[in-house]
Coordinates of C-alpha atoms and ligand atoms in Angstrom, one line a residue:
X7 CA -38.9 -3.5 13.6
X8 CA -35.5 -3.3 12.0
X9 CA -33.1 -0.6 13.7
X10 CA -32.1 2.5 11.9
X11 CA -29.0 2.4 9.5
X12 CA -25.8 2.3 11.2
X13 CA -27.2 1.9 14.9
X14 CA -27.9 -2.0 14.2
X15 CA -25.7 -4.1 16.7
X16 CA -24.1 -5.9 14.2
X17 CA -22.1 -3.5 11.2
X18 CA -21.6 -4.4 7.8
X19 CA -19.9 -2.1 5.8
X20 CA -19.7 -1.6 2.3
X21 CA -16.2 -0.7 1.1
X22 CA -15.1 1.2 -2.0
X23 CA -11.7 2.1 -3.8
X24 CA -11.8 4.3 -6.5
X25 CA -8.4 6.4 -5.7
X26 CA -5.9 5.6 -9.0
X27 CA -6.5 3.3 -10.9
X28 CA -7.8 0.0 -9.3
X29 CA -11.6 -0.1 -8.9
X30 CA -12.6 -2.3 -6.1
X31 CA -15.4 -3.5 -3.5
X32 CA -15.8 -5.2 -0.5
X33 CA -18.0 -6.6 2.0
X34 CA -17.3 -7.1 5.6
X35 CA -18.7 -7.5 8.9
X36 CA -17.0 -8.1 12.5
X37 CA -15.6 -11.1 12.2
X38 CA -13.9 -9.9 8.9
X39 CA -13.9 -9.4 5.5
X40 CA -16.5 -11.9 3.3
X41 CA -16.0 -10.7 -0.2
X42 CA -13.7 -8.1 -2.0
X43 CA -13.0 -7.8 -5.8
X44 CA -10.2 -5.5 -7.3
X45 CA -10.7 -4.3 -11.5
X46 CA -7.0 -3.2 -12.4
X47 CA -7.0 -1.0 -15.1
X48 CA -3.2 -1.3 -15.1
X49 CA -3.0 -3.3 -18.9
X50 CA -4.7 0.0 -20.6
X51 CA -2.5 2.8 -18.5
X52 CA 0.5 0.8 -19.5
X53 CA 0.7 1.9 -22.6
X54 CA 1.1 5.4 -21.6
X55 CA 3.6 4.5 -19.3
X56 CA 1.4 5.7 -16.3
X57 CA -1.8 6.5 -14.6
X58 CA -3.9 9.1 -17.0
X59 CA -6.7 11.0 -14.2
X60 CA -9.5 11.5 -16.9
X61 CA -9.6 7.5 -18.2
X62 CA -8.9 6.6 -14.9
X63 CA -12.4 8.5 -13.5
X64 CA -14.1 7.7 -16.8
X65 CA -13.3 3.3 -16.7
X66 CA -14.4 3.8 -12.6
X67 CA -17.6 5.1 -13.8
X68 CA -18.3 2.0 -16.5
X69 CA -16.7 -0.7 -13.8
X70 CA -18.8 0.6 -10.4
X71 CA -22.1 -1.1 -11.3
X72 CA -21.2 -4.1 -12.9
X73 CA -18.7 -5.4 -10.3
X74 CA -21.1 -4.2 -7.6
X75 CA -24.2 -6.1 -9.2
X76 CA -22.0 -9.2 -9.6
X77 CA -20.3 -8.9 -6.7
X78 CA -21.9 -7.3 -3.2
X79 CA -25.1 -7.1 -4.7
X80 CA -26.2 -11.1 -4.2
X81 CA -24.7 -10.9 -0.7
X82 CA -26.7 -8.4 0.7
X83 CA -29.9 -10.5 1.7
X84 CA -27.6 -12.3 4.3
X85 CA -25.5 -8.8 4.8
X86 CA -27.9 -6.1 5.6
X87 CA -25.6 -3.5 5.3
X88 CA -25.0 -0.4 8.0
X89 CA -22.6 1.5 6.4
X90 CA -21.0 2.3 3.2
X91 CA -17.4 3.5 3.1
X92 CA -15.6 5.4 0.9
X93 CA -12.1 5.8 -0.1
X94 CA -12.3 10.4 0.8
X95 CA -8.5 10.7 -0.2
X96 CA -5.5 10.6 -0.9
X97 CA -6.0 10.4 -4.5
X98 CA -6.7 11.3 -8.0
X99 CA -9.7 13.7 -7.6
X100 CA -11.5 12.8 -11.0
X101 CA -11.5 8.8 -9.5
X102 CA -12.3 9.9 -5.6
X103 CA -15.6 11.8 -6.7
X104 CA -16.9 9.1 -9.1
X105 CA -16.4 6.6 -5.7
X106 CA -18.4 8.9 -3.7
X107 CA -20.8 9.4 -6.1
X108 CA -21.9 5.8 -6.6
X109 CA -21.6 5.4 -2.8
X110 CA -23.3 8.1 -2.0
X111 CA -26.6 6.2 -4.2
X112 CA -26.2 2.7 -2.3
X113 CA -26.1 4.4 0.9
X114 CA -29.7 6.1 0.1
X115 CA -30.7 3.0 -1.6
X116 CA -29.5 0.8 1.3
X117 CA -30.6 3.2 4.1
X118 CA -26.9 3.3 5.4
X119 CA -24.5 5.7 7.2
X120 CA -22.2 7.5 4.7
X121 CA -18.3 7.7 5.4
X122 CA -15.0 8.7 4.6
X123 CA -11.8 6.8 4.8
X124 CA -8.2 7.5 4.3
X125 CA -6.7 5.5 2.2
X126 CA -3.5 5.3 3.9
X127 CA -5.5 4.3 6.9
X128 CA -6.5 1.5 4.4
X129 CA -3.4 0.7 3.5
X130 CA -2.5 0.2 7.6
X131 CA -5.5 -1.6 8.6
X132 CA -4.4 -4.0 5.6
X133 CA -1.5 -5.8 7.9
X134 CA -4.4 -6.2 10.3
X135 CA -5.8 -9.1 7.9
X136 CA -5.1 -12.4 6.9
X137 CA -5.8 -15.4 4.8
X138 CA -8.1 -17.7 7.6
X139 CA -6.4 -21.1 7.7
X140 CA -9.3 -23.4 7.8
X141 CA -13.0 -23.5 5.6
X142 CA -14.4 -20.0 6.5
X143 CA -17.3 -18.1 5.2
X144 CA -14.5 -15.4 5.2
X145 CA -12.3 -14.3 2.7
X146 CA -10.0 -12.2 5.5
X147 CA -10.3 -12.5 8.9
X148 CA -9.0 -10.0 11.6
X149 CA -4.8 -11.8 12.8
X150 CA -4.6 -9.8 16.2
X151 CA -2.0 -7.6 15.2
X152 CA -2.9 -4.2 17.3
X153 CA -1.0 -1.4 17.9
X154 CA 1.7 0.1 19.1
X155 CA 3.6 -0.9 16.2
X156 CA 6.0 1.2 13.3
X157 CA 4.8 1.2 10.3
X158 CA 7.0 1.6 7.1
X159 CA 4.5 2.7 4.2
X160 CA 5.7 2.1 1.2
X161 CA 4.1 2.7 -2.0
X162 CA 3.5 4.9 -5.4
X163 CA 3.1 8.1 -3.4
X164 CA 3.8 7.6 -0.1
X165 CA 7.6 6.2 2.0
X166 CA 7.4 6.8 5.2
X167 CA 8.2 5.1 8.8
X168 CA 5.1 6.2 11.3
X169 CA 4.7 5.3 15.0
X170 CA 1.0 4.2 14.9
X171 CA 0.1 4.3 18.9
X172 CA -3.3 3.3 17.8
X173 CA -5.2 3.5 14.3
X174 CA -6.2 6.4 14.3
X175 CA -2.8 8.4 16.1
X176 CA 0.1 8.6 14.5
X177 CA 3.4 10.1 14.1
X178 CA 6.0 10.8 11.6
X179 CA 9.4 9.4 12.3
X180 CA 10.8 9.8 9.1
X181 CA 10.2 10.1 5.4
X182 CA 11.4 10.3 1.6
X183 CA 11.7 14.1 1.1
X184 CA 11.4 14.0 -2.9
X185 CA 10.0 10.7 -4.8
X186 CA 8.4 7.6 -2.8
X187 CA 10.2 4.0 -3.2
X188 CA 7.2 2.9 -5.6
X189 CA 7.7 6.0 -7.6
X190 CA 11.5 5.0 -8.1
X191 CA 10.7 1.1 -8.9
X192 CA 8.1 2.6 -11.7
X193 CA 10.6 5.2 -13.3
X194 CA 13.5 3.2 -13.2
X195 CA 11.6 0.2 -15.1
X196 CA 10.4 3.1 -17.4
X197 CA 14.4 3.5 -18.1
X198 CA 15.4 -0.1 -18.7
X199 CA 12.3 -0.5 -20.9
X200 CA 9.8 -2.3 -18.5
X201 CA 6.3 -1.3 -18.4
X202 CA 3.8 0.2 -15.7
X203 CA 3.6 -0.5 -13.3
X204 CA 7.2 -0.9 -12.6
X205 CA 7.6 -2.7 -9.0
X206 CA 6.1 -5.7 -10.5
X207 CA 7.7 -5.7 -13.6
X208 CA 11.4 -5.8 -12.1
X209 CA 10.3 -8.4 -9.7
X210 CA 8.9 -10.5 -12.2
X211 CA 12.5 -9.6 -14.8
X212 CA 14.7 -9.7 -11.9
X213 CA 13.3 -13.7 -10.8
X214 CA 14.2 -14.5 -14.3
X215 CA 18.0 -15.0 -12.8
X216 CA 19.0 -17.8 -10.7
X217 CA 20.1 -16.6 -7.1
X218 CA 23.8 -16.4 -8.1
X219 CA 23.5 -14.6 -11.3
X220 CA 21.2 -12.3 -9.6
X221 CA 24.0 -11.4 -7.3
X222 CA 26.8 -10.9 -10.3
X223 CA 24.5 -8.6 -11.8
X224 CA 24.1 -6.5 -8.3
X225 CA 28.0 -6.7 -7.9
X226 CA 28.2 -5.6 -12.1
X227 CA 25.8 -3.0 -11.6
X228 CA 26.5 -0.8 -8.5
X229 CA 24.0 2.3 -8.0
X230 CA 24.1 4.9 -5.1
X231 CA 22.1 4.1 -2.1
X232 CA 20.6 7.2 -1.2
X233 CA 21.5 8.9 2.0
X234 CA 23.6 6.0 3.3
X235 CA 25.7 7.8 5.5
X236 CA 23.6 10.3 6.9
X237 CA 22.1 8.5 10.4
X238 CA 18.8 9.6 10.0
X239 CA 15.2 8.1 8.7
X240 CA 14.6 10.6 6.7
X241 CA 14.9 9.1 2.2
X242 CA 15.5 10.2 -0.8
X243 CA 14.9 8.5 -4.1
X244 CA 15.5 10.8 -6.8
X245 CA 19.0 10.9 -6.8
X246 CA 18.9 7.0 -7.7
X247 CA 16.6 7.6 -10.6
X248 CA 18.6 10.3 -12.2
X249 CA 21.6 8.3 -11.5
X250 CA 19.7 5.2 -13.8
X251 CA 19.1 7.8 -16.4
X252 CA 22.4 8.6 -16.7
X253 CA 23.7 5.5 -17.2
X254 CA 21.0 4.3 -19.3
X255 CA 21.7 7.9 -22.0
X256 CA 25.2 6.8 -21.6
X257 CA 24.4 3.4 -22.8
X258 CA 22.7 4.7 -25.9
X259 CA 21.1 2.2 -26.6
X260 CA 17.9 -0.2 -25.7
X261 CA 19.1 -3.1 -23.6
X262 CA 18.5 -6.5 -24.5
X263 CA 16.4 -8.6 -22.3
X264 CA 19.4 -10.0 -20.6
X265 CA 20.9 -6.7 -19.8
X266 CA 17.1 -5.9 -18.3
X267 CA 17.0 -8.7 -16.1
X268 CA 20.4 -7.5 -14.9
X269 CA 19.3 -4.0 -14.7
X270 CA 16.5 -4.9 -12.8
X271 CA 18.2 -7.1 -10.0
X272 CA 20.0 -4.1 -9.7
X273 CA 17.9 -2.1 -9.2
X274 CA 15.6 -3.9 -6.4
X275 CA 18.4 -4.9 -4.6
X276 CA 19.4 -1.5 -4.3
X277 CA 15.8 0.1 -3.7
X278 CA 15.1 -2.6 -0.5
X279 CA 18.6 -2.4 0.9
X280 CA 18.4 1.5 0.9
X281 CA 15.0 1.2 2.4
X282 CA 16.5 -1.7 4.8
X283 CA 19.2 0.5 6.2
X284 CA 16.8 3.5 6.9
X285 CA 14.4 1.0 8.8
X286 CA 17.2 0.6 11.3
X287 CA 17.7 4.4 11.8
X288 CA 13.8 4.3 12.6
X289 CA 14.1 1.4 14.7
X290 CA 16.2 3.1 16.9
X291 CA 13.8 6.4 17.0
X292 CA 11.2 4.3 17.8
X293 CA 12.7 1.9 20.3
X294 CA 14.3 5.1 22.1
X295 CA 10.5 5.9 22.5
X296 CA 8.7 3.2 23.5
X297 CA 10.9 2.2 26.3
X298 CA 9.1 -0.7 27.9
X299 CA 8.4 -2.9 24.8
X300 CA 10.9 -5.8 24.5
X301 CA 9.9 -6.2 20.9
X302 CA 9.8 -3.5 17.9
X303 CA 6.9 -5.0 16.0
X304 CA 7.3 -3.5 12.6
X305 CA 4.3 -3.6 10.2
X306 CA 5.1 -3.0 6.0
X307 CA 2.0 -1.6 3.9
X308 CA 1.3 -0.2 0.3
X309 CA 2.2 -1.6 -2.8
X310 CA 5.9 -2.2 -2.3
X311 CA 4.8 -4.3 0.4
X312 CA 4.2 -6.7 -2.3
X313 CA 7.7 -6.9 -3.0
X314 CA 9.2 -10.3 -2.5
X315 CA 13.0 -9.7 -1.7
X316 CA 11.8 -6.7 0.4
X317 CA 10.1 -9.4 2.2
X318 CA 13.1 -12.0 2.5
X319 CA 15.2 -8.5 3.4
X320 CA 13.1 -8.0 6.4
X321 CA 12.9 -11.4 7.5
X322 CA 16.9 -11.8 7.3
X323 CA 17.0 -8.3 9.5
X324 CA 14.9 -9.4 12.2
X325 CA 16.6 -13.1 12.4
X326 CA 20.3 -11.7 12.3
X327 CA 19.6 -9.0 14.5
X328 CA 22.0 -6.1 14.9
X329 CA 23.7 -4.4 17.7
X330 CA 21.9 -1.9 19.5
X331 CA 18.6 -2.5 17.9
X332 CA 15.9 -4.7 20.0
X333 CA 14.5 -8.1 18.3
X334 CA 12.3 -7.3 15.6
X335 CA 8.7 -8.8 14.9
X336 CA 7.8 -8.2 11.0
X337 CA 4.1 -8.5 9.9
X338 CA 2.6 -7.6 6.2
X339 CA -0.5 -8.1 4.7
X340 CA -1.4 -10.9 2.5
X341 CA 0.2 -9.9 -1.1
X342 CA -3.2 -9.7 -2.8
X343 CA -3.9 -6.8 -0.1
X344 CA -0.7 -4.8 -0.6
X345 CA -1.1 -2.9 -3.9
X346 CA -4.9 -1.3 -3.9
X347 CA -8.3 -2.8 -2.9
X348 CA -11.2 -2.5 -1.0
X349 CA -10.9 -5.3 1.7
X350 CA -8.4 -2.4 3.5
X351 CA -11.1 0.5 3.1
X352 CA -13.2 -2.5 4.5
X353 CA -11.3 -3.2 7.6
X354 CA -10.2 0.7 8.6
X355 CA -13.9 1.6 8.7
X356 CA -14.6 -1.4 10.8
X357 CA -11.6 -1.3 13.0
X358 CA -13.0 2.6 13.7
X359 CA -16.2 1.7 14.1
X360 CA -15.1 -1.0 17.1
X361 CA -12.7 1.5 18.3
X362 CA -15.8 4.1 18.5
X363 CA -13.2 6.6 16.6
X364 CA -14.8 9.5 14.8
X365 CA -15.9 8.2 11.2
X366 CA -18.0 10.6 8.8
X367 CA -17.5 11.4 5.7
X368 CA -15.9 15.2 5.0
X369 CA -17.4 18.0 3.3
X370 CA -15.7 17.1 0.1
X371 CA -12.8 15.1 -1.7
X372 CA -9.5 15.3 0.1
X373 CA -7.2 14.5 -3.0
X374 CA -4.4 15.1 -0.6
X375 CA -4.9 14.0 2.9
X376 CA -2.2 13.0 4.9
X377 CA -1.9 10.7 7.4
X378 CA -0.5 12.9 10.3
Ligands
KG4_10 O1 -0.4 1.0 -2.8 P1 -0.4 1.1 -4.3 O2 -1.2 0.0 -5.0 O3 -0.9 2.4 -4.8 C1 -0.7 3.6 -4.2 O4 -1.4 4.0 -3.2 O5 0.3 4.2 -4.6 O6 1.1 1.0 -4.7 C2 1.5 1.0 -6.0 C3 3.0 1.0 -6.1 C4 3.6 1.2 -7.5 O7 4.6 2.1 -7.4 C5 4.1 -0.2 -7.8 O8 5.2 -0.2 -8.7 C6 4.5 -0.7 -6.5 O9 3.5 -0.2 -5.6 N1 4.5 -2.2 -6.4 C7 5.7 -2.9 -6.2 C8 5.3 -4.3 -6.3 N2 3.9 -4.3 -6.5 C9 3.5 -3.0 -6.6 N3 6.9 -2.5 -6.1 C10 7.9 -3.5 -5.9 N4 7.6 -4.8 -6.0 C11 6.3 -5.3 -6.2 N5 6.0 -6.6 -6.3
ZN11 ZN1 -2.5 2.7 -2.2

């Protein structure tokens, strides 16, 4: 006889993201994750310039069943599935309920347990995975990255460093107290004429200059780091933006797509090295309490994460080193895990599920729900 739903020995969870505007599944089971699919509905926001709640909720209602039936649906003969998670929160509420809602009718249909995840827990659990490096049935497989580690979470709502002791426990070091570092990368692009969403778009204008013209336009086009001086981890990034704006009205006039490829080397630069010189403030908060690791291992999630001279910005930190600041390790997740998708939802449900942590789903909704 076959056990009851979510007491079988071996899980296999159901994942899905519905939280802004990316519609996703996945599939995974202990050894890791065996199918995911992401629907961006970036192309038709674009042309507002931004996320809009009520399309977003209404092309997550038309995408659900037909990525599901192509997608998880043939798998589930060899995946009996235990559980179905959700993406609960953070998020646009309009997009969050019509997630539920379909997961809600697989779990009856499948006879499975029904839960809740955060999706910033997602986003964690995301540097937990990787690409397996030899013929697998799997499309991520777990890397044996475990906590304690300090996350820096970077995306389209959310900067902040967090001391992660375990998933599941964490603490605030520091954070942006106004707009995230995604959230300045998508305005800014906004201002020099790029579209949505904006991380992206710089990086793909600013790798349009060769190495040394990307510095000349850095050195021609100084902007403010924020909060420089000040020797804390705490950000701010709406100071920068207003400071683009200005000099963007004083201007006049669109740019041409040279000056936008400047504009935008500018700009990154200055986004990661502000969020480069905070990380070492955090380092040292962090170091200061963890007193027996040798190591700081430093994890980068969210979108931003996706960021390529971020990337090369980290890896240059941690192989120069600096005085008073312990070697650093640097993990991130495979890009096509950083921005939104439902291999993380995926993976935080599972990693709780090994971890016995408390997994349900709550009463309702949690459009915000933060991580500490
Ligand atoms: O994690 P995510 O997909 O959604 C949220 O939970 O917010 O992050 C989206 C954010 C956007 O602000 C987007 O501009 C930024 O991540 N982003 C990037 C890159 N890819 C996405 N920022 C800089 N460089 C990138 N390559
Ligand atoms: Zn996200």
């Amino acid at each position: 006889m076959m056990a009851q739903a979510g007491t079988r020995e071996q899980p296999v969870v159901i994942a899905i993201e519905t939280s802004c505007d990316e519609t996703a599944f996945a599939l995974a089971t202990e050894e890791g994750v065996v199918a995911h699919v992401v629907h961006s509905q970036a192309a038709e926001h674009a042309q507002f310039g931004g996320v809009i709640p009520e399309l977003a909720a209404r092309r997550h209602l038309e995408a659900l069943p037909s990525l599901f039936d192509q997608h998880i649906q043939p798998l589930l003969a060899a995946y009996p599935p235990t559980h179905v998670a959700v993406t609960a929160g953070p998020g646009l509420v309009g997009g969050l309920l019509t997630g539920l809602s379909f997961g809600q009718g697989l779990a009856i249909a499948h006879d499975c347990a029904f839960v809740g995840v955060n999706h910033l827990e997602g986003h964690v659990c995301s540097a937990l995975l990787t690409a397996p490096d030899v013929a697998s049935p799997f499309a991520y497989v777990a890397n044996g990255l475990v906590p304690p580690f300090l996350l820096v979470l970077v995306s389209g709502g959310h900067c902040m460093f967090v001391d992660v002791s375990e998933i599941g426990t964490y603490r605030t070091i520091g954070q942006t107290r106004d707009d995230a570092i995604g959230e300045a990368f998508d305005k800014t692009a906004r201002l020099i004429g790029l579209g949505y969403p904006g991380g992206p778009a710089i990086q793909r204008c600013a790798a349009q200059l060769s190495p040394a013209a990307y510095a000349d336009a850095v050195a021609r086009h100084p902007l403010p780091q924020p909060m420089r001086r000040e020797r804390t981890p705490e950000m701010s990034f709406s100071g920068f933006k207003s400071e683009v704006m200005r000099r963007m009205q004083a201007l006049a006039r669109p740019l041409t797509p040279a000056e936008q490829q400047e504009w935008a080397a500018s700009i990154e630069h200055h986004l990661v090295q502000a969020l480069v010189t905070k990380l070492q403030e955090a380092v040292r908060v962090w170091q200061d309490e963890h007193p027996s690791m040798p190591e700081v291992p430093v994890v980068i999630a969210g979108g931003v994460a996706a960021n390529l001279k971020l990337r090369s910005a980290l890896d240059a930190l941690a192989a120069g080193g600096k005085a008073g600041l312990r070697p650093l390790q640097i993990s991130a997740p495979p890009i096509a895990l950083c921005t939104d998708n439902a291999a993380m939802i995926s993976w935080a449900a599972m990693t709780r599920l090994r971890n016995r942590l408390p997994l349900e789903m709550p009463p309702r909704v949690q459009p915000r729900w933060p991580l500490v």
